[in-house]
Amino acid sequence: MHGHMNRVRLLVFNAAIGALDYKVPEGMTVEPGSVVLAPLGPRQITGIVWDEKRLPANDVPASKLRALVEVMPVPPLSAPLRRLIEWTADYYCAPMSAVARMVISSGGALNGPATMTEYRLSGGMPERMTPQREVAMEALEGEQATIRELAGIAGVSEGVLRGLVNQGVIEPVSVAIDRPFPPADPDYDIPELEPEQREVADRLNEAVKARTFAPFLLDGVTGSGKTETYFEPMAEAVRMGRQVLVLLPEIALTENFLKRFEARFGASPVLWHSSLKSTERRRAWRAIADGTAQVVVGARSALFLPYRNLGLIVVDEAHEVSFKQDDGVRYNARDVSVMRARFEGFPVVLASATPALESLQMAESGVYEKLDLHSRYGGAELPHIERIDLTEEKPGAGRWLAPRLVAALEDRLAKGEQSLLFLNRRGFAPLTLCRNCGFRFQCPNCSAWLVEHRLSRRLACHHCGHETQPPDACPECGEPDCLVACGPGVERIADEVAEILPEARVAIATSDTLNSPERAAQFIAEAESGAVDIIVGTQLVTKGFHFPELTLVGVVDADLGLEGGDLRAAERTYQQIAQVAGRAGRGAKPGEVFLQTRHPTAPVIAALADGDREAFYEAETEARRMVGAPPFGRWAAIIISSEDDAEAREAANRLGASRPKVDELMILGPAPAPLALLRGRYRYRFLVNARRSVELQRIITGWISGQNFAPGVRVGVDIDPYSFV
Ligand code: ADP
Ligand code: ZN
């Protein structure tokens, strides 16, 4: 198809270099999308052969061009994937090189097949047996892994094992890093679907078979069995030999999902997330690229991988904020999923019990097909939601739980049922101050208070990770024992529960306590076995869990999410509380939910208590229409930052002075960003609001690229922002 290309333009992974042209040496064949190694100065760099017209021209004469070094042994990026890279870069005002880096996200994978050395017992005996050696040899019976992993398994030092290797008791084995993944069996255990589930699954199966673009919004109440339902079209795609991608928001919580997946398909899916080891990463990347990875379950970054033969994407909990990336390329995996499905021609399913307003709007206007699951699986009832007006029913002094909620906790404990207290605040207290002089502990790098973590005895910034030990005396006035914790975090609530109900077994579930898949799995196993009476958790526990004995949910501060007052505060609050409420009463026993609030008549709170989703969405839609917010208009945020405040301010002001004047486009700012100092950088912000008809990205790109910023200044563009800090 492609004639011999003897001059090619490369997209390289460094935005500052831009595009480079090379000569293709005699005997080498490349095509658009080929991943190649090229010389640059004394080094070699990786690049992708790209359509010349999409990259800045390069006027180096042919005689001066250097030759490509080699073509990497991976399949060329397909035309639709290259188009996705271009679209993502254009839409989010990001460099194409940065998007391409998300595709080539494993350097090792490019080097072709590789082996690694593992070790196992050889059957021989050591010259001299020691107690440690005996323990190790017993523990390693039937194991094969790296020395380091074996040392972990046997509970001995690596040195002990190396000694055994030297004596031939443990022998090396060479294994392919890229050994294939166990196959998923689409017919392993097909569940009996309820009629409503069956109807949805049949429609999705049909779409998978049609092999054409079809976007779906799967709108099902919490506990309706969305997972079981979308497993069916996944199985269909696997039967057809096509790949499936499932995007999940919180990778720490995939354990529950994986168990259900294994029960349905008889094998684990291929996992993709940021904490994979580099060998696991390259193994997954290569299997994805050669098409042998049948089902991939991953965090948002799995979306950009070079699937050879994708036939379906499912975005579960599609409303989740964690699908929006807030640094680097600021994309929303939910929206880019739909574009990928469109470019490659297959169905995409956005599943949620509380869809984003934008998604509902797309369904209403007929762009997405809406599929509904109205009732909970197995006849379970949706929980009853009640408000506790904190201005009337006050918690005791220094306490955060109102008497009615405490009584409900006592009642569940007596009945042997589980309860969940939800507060979206990690740590013990969000602010520590000095009673004597009023000093407040603030992060030196951010305009944020330090959060006290009493379990780990530290004061920590949740924005930059800065940590210190809480001192005994105030650092300002020197007064000893005068520091007080203000406000509650989950640890403080857990303490309160322990005081009121000393016999209750309490578990704290946050990203601090469930910081690895193993710990998350352990927590779930404990909760399922009934070893936990009361869970105190952050948003980490709002989704994915299914504990049949959990019958009470208490929302400690239902107003918390509304405080920020940003564009999405009401929607986020609604979604979060509806999701956490959805954890109650999923089994045979009905659930009850208490919302502690100071604003019981606020529209969000009232809609939740009345179980009136429509009322909330209608009010929110009207509010958005009034201010031209999405989906009626569009927003973009532009953040100018520098380590030097004056430099940042000056750059922002200069940019402001050259603002474009366009009809139906409004530019607010510059003003100090709500987080005016973040990770040591001073930040100024513009908010851009435009009608849908305006070419927002083109205008912003033109505006910014016309500027010469000082080297220390960074400019970040966030299209359709979710974070307003
Ligand atoms: P959702 O994601 O919609 O909140 P889940 O998919 O978690 O709901 O389903 C709730 C529970 O019902 C899960 O334990 C699930 O295994 C079970 N379930 C749903 N549908 C079926 C089915 N057809 N057969 C057996 N169990 C089902
Ligand atoms: Zn900080």
Tab-separated table of N, CA and C in Angstrom, residues 45-101:
chain	number	residue	atom	x	y	z
A	45	ILE	N	16.810	8.320	20.060
A	45	ILE	CA	15.492	8.579	20.619
A	45	ILE	C	14.457	7.726	19.899
A	46	THR	N	13.318	7.538	20.601
A	46	THR	CA	12.215	6.793	20.010
A	46	THR	C	11.268	7.781	19.343
A	47	GLY	N	10.716	7.401	18.223
A	47	GLY	CA	9.741	8.248	17.543
A	47	GLY	C	8.730	7.399	16.805
A	48	ILE	N	7.677	8.067	16.350
A	48	ILE	CA	6.637	7.369	15.590
A	48	ILE	C	6.529	8.035	14.221
A	49	VAL	N	6.570	7.226	13.164
A	49	VAL	CA	6.430	7.772	11.813
A	49	VAL	C	5.025	8.350	11.672
A	50	TRP	N	4.956	9.627	11.267
A	50	TRP	CA	3.668	10.333	11.286
A	50	TRP	C	3.369	10.998	9.956
A	51	ASP	N	2.113	11.285	9.769
A	51	ASP	CA	1.674	12.031	8.592
A	51	ASP	C	2.331	13.420	8.596
A	52	GLU	N	3.093	13.716	7.542
A	52	GLU	CA	3.868	14.960	7.503
A	52	GLU	C	3.016	16.199	7.699
A	53	LYS	N	1.812	16.164	7.162
A	53	LYS	CA	0.990	17.376	7.185
A	53	LYS	C	0.539	17.738	8.591
A	54	ARG	N	0.561	16.756	9.514
A	54	ARG	CA	0.097	17.034	10.862
A	54	ARG	C	1.212	17.579	11.757
A	55	LEU	N	2.422	17.601	11.279
A	55	LEU	CA	3.529	18.050	12.117
A	55	LEU	C	4.201	19.249	11.457
A	56	PRO	N	4.847	20.108	12.230
A	56	PRO	CA	5.517	21.269	11.655
A	56	PRO	C	6.561	20.831	10.621
A	57	ALA	N	6.613	21.557	9.525
A	57	ALA	CA	7.537	21.187	8.461
A	57	ALA	C	8.974	21.365	8.915
A	58	ASN	N	9.856	20.678	8.238
A	58	ASN	CA	11.258	20.659	8.599
A	58	ASN	C	12.013	20.857	7.291
A	59	ASP	N	12.850	21.916	7.233
A	59	ASP	CA	13.427	22.226	5.921
A	59	ASP	C	14.871	21.748	5.760
A	60	VAL	N	15.262	20.797	6.590
A	60	VAL	CA	16.601	20.231	6.415
A	60	VAL	C	16.686	19.567	5.029
A	61	PRO	N	17.696	19.914	4.203
A	61	PRO	CA	17.787	19.302	2.875
A	61	PRO	C	18.045	17.799	2.977
A	62	ALA	N	17.567	17.085	1.986
A	62	ALA	CA	17.637	15.623	2.010
A	62	ALA	C	19.058	15.112	2.249
A	63	SER	N	20.040	15.830	1.703
A	63	SER	CA	21.423	15.358	1.818
A	63	SER	C	21.938	15.418	3.257
A	64	LYS	N	21.298	16.260	4.072
A	64	LYS	CA	21.767	16.413	5.457
A	64	LYS	C	21.055	15.481	6.435
A	65	LEU	N	20.055	14.755	5.951
A	65	LEU	CA	19.263	13.929	6.864
A	65	LEU	C	20.069	12.760	7.383
A	66	ARG	N	19.864	12.441	8.668
A	66	ARG	CA	20.495	11.248	9.220
A	66	ARG	C	19.544	10.068	9.030
A	67	ALA	N	20.093	8.885	9.091
A	67	ALA	CA	19.282	7.696	8.810
A	67	ALA	C	18.701	7.114	10.093
A	68	LEU	N	17.501	6.565	9.994
A	68	LEU	CA	16.893	5.851	11.118
A	68	LEU	C	17.794	4.695	11.523
A	69	VAL	N	17.762	4.337	12.813
A	69	VAL	CA	18.615	3.255	13.289
A	69	VAL	C	17.925	1.905	13.113
A	70	GLU	N	16.678	1.815	13.605
A	70	GLU	CA	15.958	0.551	13.455
A	70	GLU	C	14.470	0.739	13.685
A	71	VAL	N	13.705	-0.230	13.222
A	71	VAL	CA	12.267	-0.263	13.497
A	71	VAL	C	12.071	-1.161	14.710
A	72	MET	N	11.349	-0.666	15.698
A	72	MET	CA	11.151	-1.471	16.898
A	72	MET	C	10.212	-2.639	16.596
A	73	PRO	N	10.425	-3.783	17.260
A	73	PRO	CA	9.630	-4.975	16.951
A	73	PRO	C	8.248	-4.950	17.602
A	74	VAL	N	7.473	-3.925	17.287
A	74	VAL	CA	6.080	-3.853	17.759
A	74	VAL	C	5.218	-3.442	16.570
A	75	PRO	N	3.921	-3.784	16.601
A	75	PRO	CA	3.071	-3.419	15.466
A	75	PRO	C	2.994	-1.893	15.320
A	76	PRO	N	2.927	-1.372	14.089
A	76	PRO	CA	2.766	0.069	13.901
A	76	PRO	C	1.446	0.539	14.518
A	77	LEU	N	1.405	1.794	15.012
A	77	LEU	CA	0.143	2.325	15.549
A	77	LEU	C	-0.845	2.470	14.397
A	78	SER	N	-2.053	1.992	14.615
A	78	SER	CA	-3.043	1.973	13.538
A	78	SER	C	-3.507	3.392	13.203
A	79	ALA	N	-4.108	3.542	12.036
A	79	ALA	CA	-4.602	4.856	11.623
A	79	ALA	C	-5.639	5.418	12.611
A	80	PRO	N	-6.620	4.607	13.062
A	80	PRO	CA	-7.581	5.176	14.025
A	80	PRO	C	-6.919	5.595	15.340
A	81	LEU	N	-5.895	4.874	15.773
A	81	LEU	CA	-5.218	5.253	17.016
A	81	LEU	C	-4.444	6.555	16.816
A	82	ARG	N	-3.833	6.705	15.642
A	82	ARG	CA	-3.126	7.963	15.371
A	82	ARG	C	-4.117	9.124	15.328
A	83	ARG	N	-5.284	8.817	14.787
A	83	ARG	CA	-6.302	9.864	14.741
A	83	ARG	C	-6.749	10.233	16.162
A	84	LEU	N	-6.838	9.224	17.032
A	84	LEU	CA	-7.219	9.483	18.424
A	84	LEU	C	-6.179	10.372	19.106
A	85	ILE	N	-4.924	10.109	18.826
A	85	ILE	CA	-3.850	10.921	19.408
A	85	ILE	C	-4.002	12.379	18.934
A	86	GLU	N	-4.251	12.545	17.655
A	86	GLU	CA	-4.406	13.897	17.116
A	86	GLU	C	-5.636	14.588	17.705
A	87	TRP	N	-6.730	13.835	17.775
A	87	TRP	CA	-7.958	14.426	18.297
A	87	TRP	C	-7.773	14.851	19.759
A	88	THR	N	-7.171	13.967	20.564
A	88	THR	CA	-6.984	14.249	21.981
A	88	THR	C	-6.109	15.491	22.166
A	89	ALA	N	-5.052	15.563	21.373
A	89	ALA	CA	-4.161	16.718	21.464
A	89	ALA	C	-4.909	18.000	21.097
A	90	ASP	N	-5.674	17.955	20.025
A	90	ASP	CA	-6.418	19.147	19.596
A	90	ASP	C	-7.465	19.535	20.629
A	91	TYR	N	-8.231	18.547	21.083
A	91	TYR	CA	-9.362	18.849	21.950
A	91	TYR	C	-8.905	19.391	23.303
A	92	TYR	N	-7.858	18.797	23.852
A	92	TYR	CA	-7.420	19.210	25.191
A	92	TYR	C	-6.255	20.191	25.152
A	93	CYS	N	-5.958	20.746	23.981
A	93	CYS	CA	-4.882	21.726	23.837
A	93	CYS	C	-3.578	21.191	24.440
A	94	ALA	N	-3.249	19.958	24.113
A	94	ALA	CA	-2.044	19.326	24.665
A	94	ALA	C	-1.107	18.978	23.522
A	95	PRO	N	0.193	18.876	23.774
A	95	PRO	CA	1.107	18.470	22.707
A	95	PRO	C	0.852	17.017	22.287
A	96	MET	N	0.901	16.755	20.995
A	96	MET	CA	0.708	15.400	20.509
A	96	MET	C	1.727	14.443	21.114
A	97	SER	N	2.951	14.956	21.340
A	97	SER	CA	3.993	14.093	21.899
A	97	SER	C	3.579	13.577	23.278
A	98	ALA	N	2.892	14.420	24.054
A	98	ALA	CA	2.487	13.990	25.396
A	98	ALA	C	1.410	12.918	25.308
A	99	VAL	N	0.526	13.019	24.329
A	99	VAL	CA	-0.508	11.998	24.172
A	99	VAL	C	0.140	10.695	23.688
A	100	ALA	N	1.078	10.827	22.751
A	100	ALA	CA	1.740	9.633	22.213
A	100	ALA	C	2.490	8.881	23.308
A	101	ARG	N	3.027	9.644	24.270
A	101	ARG	CA	3.741	8.994	25.371
A	101	ARG	C	2.806	8.116	26.198
